Short mmCIF file of N, CA, C and O in Angstrom, two decimals:
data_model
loop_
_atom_site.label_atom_id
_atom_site.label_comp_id
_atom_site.label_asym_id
_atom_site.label_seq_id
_atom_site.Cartn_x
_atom_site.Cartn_y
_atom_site.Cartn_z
N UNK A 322 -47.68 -37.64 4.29
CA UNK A 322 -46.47 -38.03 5.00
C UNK A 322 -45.94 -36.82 5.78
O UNK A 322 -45.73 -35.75 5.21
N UNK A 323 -45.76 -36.99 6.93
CA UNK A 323 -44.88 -35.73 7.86
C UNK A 323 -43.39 -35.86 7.60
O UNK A 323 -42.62 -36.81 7.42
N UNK A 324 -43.23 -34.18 7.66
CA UNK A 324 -41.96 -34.33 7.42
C UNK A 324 -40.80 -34.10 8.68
O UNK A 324 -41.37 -33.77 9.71
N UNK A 325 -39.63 -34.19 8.81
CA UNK A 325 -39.33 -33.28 10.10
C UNK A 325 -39.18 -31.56 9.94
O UNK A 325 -38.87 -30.97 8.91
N UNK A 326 -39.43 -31.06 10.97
CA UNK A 326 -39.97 -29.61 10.80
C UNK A 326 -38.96 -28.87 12.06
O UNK A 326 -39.15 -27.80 12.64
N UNK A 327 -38.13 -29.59 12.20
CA UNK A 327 -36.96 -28.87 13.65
C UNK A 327 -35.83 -29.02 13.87
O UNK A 327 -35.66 -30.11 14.41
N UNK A 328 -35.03 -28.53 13.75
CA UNK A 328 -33.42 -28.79 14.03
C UNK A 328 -32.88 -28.23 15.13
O UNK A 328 -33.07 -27.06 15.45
N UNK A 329 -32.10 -29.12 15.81
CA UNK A 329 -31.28 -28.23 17.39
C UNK A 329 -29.88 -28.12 16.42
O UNK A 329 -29.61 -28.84 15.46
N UNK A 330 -29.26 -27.21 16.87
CA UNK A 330 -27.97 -26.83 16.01
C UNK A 330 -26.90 -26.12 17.47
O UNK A 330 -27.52 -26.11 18.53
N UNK A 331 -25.79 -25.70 17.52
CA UNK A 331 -24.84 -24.78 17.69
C UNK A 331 -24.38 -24.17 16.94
O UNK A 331 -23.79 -24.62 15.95
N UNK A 332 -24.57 -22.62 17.32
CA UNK A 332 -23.81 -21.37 17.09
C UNK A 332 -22.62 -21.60 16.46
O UNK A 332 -21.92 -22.38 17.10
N UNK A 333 -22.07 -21.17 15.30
CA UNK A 333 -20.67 -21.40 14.72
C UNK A 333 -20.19 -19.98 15.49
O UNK A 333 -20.93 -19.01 15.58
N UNK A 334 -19.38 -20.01 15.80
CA UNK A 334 -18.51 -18.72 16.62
C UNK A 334 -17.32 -18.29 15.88
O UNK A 334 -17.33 -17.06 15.95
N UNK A 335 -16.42 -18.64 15.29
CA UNK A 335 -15.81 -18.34 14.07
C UNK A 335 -15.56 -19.35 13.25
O UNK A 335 -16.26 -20.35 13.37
N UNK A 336 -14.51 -19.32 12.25
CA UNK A 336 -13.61 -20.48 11.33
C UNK A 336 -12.41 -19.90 12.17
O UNK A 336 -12.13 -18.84 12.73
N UNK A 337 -11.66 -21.50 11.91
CA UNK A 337 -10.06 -21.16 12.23
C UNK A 337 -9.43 -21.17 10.75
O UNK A 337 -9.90 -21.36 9.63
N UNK A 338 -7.99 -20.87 11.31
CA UNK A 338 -7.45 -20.73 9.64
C UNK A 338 -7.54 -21.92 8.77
O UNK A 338 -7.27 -21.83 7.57
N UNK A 339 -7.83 -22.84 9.21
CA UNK A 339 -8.03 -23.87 7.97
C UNK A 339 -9.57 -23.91 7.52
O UNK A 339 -9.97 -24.79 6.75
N UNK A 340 -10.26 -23.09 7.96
CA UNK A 340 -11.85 -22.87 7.58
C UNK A 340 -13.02 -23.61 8.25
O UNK A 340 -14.21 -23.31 8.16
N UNK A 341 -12.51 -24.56 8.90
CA UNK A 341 -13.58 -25.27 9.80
C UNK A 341 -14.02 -24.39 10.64
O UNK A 341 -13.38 -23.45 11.10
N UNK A 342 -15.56 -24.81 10.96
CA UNK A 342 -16.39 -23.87 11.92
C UNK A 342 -15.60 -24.11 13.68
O UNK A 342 -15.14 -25.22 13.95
N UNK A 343 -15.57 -23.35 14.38
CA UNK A 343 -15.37 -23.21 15.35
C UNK A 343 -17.04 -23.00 16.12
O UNK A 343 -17.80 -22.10 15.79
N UNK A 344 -17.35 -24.01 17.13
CA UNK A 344 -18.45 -24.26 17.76
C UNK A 344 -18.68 -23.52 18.76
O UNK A 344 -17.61 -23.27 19.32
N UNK A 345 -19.75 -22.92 19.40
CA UNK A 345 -20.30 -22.24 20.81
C UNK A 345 -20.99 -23.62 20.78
O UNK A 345 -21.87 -23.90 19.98
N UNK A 346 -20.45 -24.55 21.84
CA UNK A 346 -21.11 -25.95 22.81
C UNK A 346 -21.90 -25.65 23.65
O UNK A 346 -22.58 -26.48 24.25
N UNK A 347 -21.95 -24.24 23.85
CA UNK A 347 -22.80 -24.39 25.55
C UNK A 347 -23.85 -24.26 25.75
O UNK A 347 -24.25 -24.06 26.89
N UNK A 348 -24.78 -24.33 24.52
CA UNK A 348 -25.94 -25.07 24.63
C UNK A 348 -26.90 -25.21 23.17
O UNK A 348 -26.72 -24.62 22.11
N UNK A 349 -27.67 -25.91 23.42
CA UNK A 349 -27.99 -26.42 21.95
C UNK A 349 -29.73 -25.77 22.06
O UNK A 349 -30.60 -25.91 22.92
N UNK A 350 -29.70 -24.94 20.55
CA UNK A 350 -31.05 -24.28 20.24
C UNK A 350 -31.36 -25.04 19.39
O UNK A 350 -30.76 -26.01 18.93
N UNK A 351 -32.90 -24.34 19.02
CA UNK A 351 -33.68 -25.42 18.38
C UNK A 351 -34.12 -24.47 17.01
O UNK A 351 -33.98 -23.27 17.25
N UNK A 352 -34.50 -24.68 15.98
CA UNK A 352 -35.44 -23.51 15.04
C UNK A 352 -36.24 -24.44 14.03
O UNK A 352 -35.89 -25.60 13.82
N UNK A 353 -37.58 -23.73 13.29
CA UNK A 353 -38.09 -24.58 12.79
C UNK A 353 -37.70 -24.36 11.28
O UNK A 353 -37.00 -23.50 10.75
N UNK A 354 -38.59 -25.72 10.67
CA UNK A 354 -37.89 -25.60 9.33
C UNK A 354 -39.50 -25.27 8.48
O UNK A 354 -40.53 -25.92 8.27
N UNK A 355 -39.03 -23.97 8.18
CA UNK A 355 -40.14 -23.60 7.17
C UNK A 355 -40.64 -24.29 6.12
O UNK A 355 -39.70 -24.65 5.42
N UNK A 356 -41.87 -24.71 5.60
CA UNK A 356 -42.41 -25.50 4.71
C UNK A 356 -41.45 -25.48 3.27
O UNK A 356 -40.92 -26.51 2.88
N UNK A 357 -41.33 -24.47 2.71
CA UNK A 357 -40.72 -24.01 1.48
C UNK A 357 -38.98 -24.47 1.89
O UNK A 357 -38.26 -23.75 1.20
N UNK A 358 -38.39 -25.10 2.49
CA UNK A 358 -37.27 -25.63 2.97
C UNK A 358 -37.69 -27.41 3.32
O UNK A 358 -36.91 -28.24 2.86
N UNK A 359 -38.23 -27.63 3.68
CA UNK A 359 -38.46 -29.25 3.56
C UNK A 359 -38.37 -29.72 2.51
O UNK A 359 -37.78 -30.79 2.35
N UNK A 360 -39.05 -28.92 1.33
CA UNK A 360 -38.82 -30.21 -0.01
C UNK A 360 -37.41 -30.97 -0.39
O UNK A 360 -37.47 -32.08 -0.92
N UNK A 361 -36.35 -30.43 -0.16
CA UNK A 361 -35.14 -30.47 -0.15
C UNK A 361 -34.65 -30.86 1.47
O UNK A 361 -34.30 -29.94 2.22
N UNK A 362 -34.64 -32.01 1.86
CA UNK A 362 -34.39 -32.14 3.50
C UNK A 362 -33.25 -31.53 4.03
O UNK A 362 -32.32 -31.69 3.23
N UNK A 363 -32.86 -30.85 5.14
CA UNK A 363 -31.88 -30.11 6.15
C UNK A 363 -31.71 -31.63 6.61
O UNK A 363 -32.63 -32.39 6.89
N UNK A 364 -30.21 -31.95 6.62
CA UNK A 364 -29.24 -32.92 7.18
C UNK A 364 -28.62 -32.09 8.26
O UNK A 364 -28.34 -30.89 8.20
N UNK A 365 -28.43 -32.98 9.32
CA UNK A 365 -27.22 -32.84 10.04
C UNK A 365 -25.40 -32.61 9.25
O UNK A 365 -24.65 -33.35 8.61
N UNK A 366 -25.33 -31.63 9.60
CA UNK A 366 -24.00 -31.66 9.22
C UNK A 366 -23.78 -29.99 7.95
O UNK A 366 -22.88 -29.41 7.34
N UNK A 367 -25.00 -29.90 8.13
CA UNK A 367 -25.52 -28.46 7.11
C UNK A 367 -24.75 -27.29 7.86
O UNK A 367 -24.09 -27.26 8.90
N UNK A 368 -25.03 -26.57 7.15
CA UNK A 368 -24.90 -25.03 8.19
C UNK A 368 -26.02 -23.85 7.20
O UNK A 368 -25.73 -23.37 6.11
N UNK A 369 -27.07 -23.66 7.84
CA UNK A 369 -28.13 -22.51 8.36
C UNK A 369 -28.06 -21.41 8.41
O UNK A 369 -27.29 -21.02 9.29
N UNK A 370 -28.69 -20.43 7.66
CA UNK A 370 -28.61 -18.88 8.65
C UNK A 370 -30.10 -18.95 9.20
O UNK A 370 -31.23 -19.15 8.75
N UNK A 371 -29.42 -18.61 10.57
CA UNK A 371 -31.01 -17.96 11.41
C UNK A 371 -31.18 -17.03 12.35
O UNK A 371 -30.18 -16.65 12.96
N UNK A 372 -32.59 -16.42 12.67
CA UNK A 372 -32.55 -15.29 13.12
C UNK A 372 -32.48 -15.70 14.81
O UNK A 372 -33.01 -16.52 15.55
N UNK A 373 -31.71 -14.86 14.90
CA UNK A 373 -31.39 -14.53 16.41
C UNK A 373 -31.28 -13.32 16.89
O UNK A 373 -31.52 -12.39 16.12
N UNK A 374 -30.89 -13.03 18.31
CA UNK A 374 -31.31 -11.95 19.11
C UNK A 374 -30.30 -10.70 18.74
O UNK A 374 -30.49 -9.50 18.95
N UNK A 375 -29.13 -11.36 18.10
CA UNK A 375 -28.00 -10.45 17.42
C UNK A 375 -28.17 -10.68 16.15
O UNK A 375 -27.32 -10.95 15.31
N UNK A 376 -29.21 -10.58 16.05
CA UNK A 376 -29.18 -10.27 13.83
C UNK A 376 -29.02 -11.81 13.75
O UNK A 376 -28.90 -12.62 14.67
N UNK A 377 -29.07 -12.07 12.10
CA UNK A 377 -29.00 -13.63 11.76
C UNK A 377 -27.34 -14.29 11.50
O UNK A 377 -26.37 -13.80 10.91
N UNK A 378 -27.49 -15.38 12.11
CA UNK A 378 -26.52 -16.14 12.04
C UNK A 378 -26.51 -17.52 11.78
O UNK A 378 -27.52 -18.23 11.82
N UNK A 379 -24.83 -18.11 11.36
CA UNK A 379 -24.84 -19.39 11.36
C UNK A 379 -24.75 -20.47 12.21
O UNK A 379 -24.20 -20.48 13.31
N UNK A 380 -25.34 -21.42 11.61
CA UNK A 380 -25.84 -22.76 12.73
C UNK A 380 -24.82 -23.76 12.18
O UNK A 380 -24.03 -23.54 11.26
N UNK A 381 -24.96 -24.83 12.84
CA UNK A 381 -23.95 -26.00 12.64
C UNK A 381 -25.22 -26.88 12.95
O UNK A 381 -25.58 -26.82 14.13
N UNK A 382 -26.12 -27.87 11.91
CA UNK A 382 -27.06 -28.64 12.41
C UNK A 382 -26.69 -30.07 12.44
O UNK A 382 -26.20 -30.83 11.61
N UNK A 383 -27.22 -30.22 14.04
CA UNK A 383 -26.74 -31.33 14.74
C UNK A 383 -27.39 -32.51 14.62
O UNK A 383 -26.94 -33.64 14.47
N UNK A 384 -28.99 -31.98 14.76
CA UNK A 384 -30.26 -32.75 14.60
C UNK A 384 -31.10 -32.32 13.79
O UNK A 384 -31.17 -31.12 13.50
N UNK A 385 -32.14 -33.51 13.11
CA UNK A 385 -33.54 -32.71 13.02
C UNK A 385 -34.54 -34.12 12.72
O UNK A 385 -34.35 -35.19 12.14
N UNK A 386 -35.79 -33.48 13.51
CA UNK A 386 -36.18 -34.60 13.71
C UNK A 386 -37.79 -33.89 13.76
O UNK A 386 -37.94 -32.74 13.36
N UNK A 387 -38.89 -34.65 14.27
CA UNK A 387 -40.41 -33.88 13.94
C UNK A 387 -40.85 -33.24 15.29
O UNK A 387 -40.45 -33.65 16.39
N UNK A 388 -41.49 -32.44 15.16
CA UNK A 388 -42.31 -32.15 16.51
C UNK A 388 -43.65 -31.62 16.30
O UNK A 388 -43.83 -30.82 15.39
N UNK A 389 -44.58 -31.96 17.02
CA UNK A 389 -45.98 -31.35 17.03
C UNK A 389 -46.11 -30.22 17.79
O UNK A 389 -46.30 -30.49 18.97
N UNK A 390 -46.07 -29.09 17.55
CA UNK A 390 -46.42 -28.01 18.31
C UNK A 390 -47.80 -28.19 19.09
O UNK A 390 -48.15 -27.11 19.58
N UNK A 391 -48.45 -28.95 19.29
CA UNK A 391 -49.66 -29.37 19.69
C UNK A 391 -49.01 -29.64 21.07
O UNK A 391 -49.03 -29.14 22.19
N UNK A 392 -48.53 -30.53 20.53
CA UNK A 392 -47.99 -31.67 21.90
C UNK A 392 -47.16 -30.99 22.22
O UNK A 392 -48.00 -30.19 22.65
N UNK A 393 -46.23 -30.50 22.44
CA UNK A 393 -44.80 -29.53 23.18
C UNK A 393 -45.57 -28.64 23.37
O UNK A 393 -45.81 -28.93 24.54
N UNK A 394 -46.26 -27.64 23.16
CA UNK A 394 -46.51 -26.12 23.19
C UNK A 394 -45.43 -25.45 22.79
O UNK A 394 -45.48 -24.44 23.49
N UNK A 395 -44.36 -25.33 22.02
CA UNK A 395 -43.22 -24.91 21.68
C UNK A 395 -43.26 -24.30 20.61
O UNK A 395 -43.94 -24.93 19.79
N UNK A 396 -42.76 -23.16 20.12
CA UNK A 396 -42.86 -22.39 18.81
C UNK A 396 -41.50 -21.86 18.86
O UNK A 396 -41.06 -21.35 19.89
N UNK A 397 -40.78 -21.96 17.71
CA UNK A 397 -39.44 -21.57 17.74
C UNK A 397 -39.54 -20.92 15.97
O UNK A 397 -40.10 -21.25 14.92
N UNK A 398 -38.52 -19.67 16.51
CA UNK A 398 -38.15 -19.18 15.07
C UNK A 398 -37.84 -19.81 13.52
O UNK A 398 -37.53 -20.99 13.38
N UNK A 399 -37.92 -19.13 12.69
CA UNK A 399 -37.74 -20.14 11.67
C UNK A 399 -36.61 -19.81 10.99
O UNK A 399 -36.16 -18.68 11.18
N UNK A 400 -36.00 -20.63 10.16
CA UNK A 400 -34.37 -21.29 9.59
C UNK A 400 -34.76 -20.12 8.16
O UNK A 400 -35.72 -20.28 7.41
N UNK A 401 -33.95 -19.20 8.09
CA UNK A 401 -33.94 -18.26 6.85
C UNK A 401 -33.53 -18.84 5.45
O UNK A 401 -34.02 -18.67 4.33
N UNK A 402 -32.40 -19.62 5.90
CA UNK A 402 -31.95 -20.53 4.36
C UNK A 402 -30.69 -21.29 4.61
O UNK A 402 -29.99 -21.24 5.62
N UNK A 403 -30.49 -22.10 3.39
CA UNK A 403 -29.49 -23.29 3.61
C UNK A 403 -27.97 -22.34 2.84
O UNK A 403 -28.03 -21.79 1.73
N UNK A 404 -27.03 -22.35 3.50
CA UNK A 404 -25.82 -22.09 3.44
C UNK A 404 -25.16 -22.88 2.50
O UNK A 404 -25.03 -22.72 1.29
N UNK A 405 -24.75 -23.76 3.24
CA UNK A 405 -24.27 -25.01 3.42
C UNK A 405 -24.46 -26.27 3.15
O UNK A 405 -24.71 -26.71 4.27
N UNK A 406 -24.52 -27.36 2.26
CA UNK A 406 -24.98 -28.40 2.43
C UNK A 406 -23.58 -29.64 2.85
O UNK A 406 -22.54 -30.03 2.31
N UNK A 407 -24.22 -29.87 3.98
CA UNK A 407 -22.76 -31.45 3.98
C UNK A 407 -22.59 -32.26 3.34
O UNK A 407 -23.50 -32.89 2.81
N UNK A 408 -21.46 -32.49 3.19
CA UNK A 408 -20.73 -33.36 1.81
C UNK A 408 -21.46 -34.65 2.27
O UNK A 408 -21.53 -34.95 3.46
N UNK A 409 -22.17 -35.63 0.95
CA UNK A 409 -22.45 -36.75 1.34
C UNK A 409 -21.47 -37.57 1.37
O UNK A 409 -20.48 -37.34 0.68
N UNK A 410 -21.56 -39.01 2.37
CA UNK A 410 -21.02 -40.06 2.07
C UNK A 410 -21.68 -41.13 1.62
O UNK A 410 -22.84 -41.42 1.89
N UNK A 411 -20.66 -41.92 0.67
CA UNK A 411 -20.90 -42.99 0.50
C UNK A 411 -20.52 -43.99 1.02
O UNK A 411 -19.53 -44.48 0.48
N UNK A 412 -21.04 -44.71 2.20
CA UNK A 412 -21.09 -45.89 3.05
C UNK A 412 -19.91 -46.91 2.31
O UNK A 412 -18.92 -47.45 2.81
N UNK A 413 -20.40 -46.95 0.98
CA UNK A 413 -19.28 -48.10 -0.17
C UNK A 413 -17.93 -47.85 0.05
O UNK A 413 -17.07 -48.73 0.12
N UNK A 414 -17.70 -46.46 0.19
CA UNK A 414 -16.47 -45.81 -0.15
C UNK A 414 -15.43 -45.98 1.25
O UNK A 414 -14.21 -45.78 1.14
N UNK A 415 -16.05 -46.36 2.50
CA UNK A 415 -15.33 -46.52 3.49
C UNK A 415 -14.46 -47.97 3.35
O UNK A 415 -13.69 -48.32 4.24
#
């Protein structure tokens, strides 16, 4: 079974004083999800540290979904570790 192996996320840029992430919108990166991180699936709604061009930082993940590096030709850095996990919901509870 394939798993998904990619997440596009935004840059958290700070917290405000009530602790919510404050977003960089202006454009959406992508990173992959290392094997030893799939067994446990990355949700949307997580937050990530990953390496970037200024040392590693946090993500806000938006998506994640599969890709064949075959087919894209695309190779993107990989997701260092899970921070964060988003609170689940329960669908019942609405």
């Amino acid at each position: 079974m394939k798993t998904n192996n990619t997440i596009a996320a935004y840059h958290i840029f700070r917290r405000d004083e009530n602790g919510a992430p404050v977003l960089n919108t202006n454009r959406l990166y992508h990173w992959n999800i290392p094997k030893r991180l799939r067994e446990e699936p990355i949700q949307p709604g997580d937050i990530v540290q990953v390496p970037t061009k200024k040392g590693r930082r946090s993500v806000l993940v938006m998506k994640v979904f599969r890709e064949d590096i075959e087919e894209t030709g695309r190779e993107y850095k990989k997701v260092i570790k899970v921070l964060e996990r988003a609170p689940e919901t329960n669908p019942q509870e609405s």
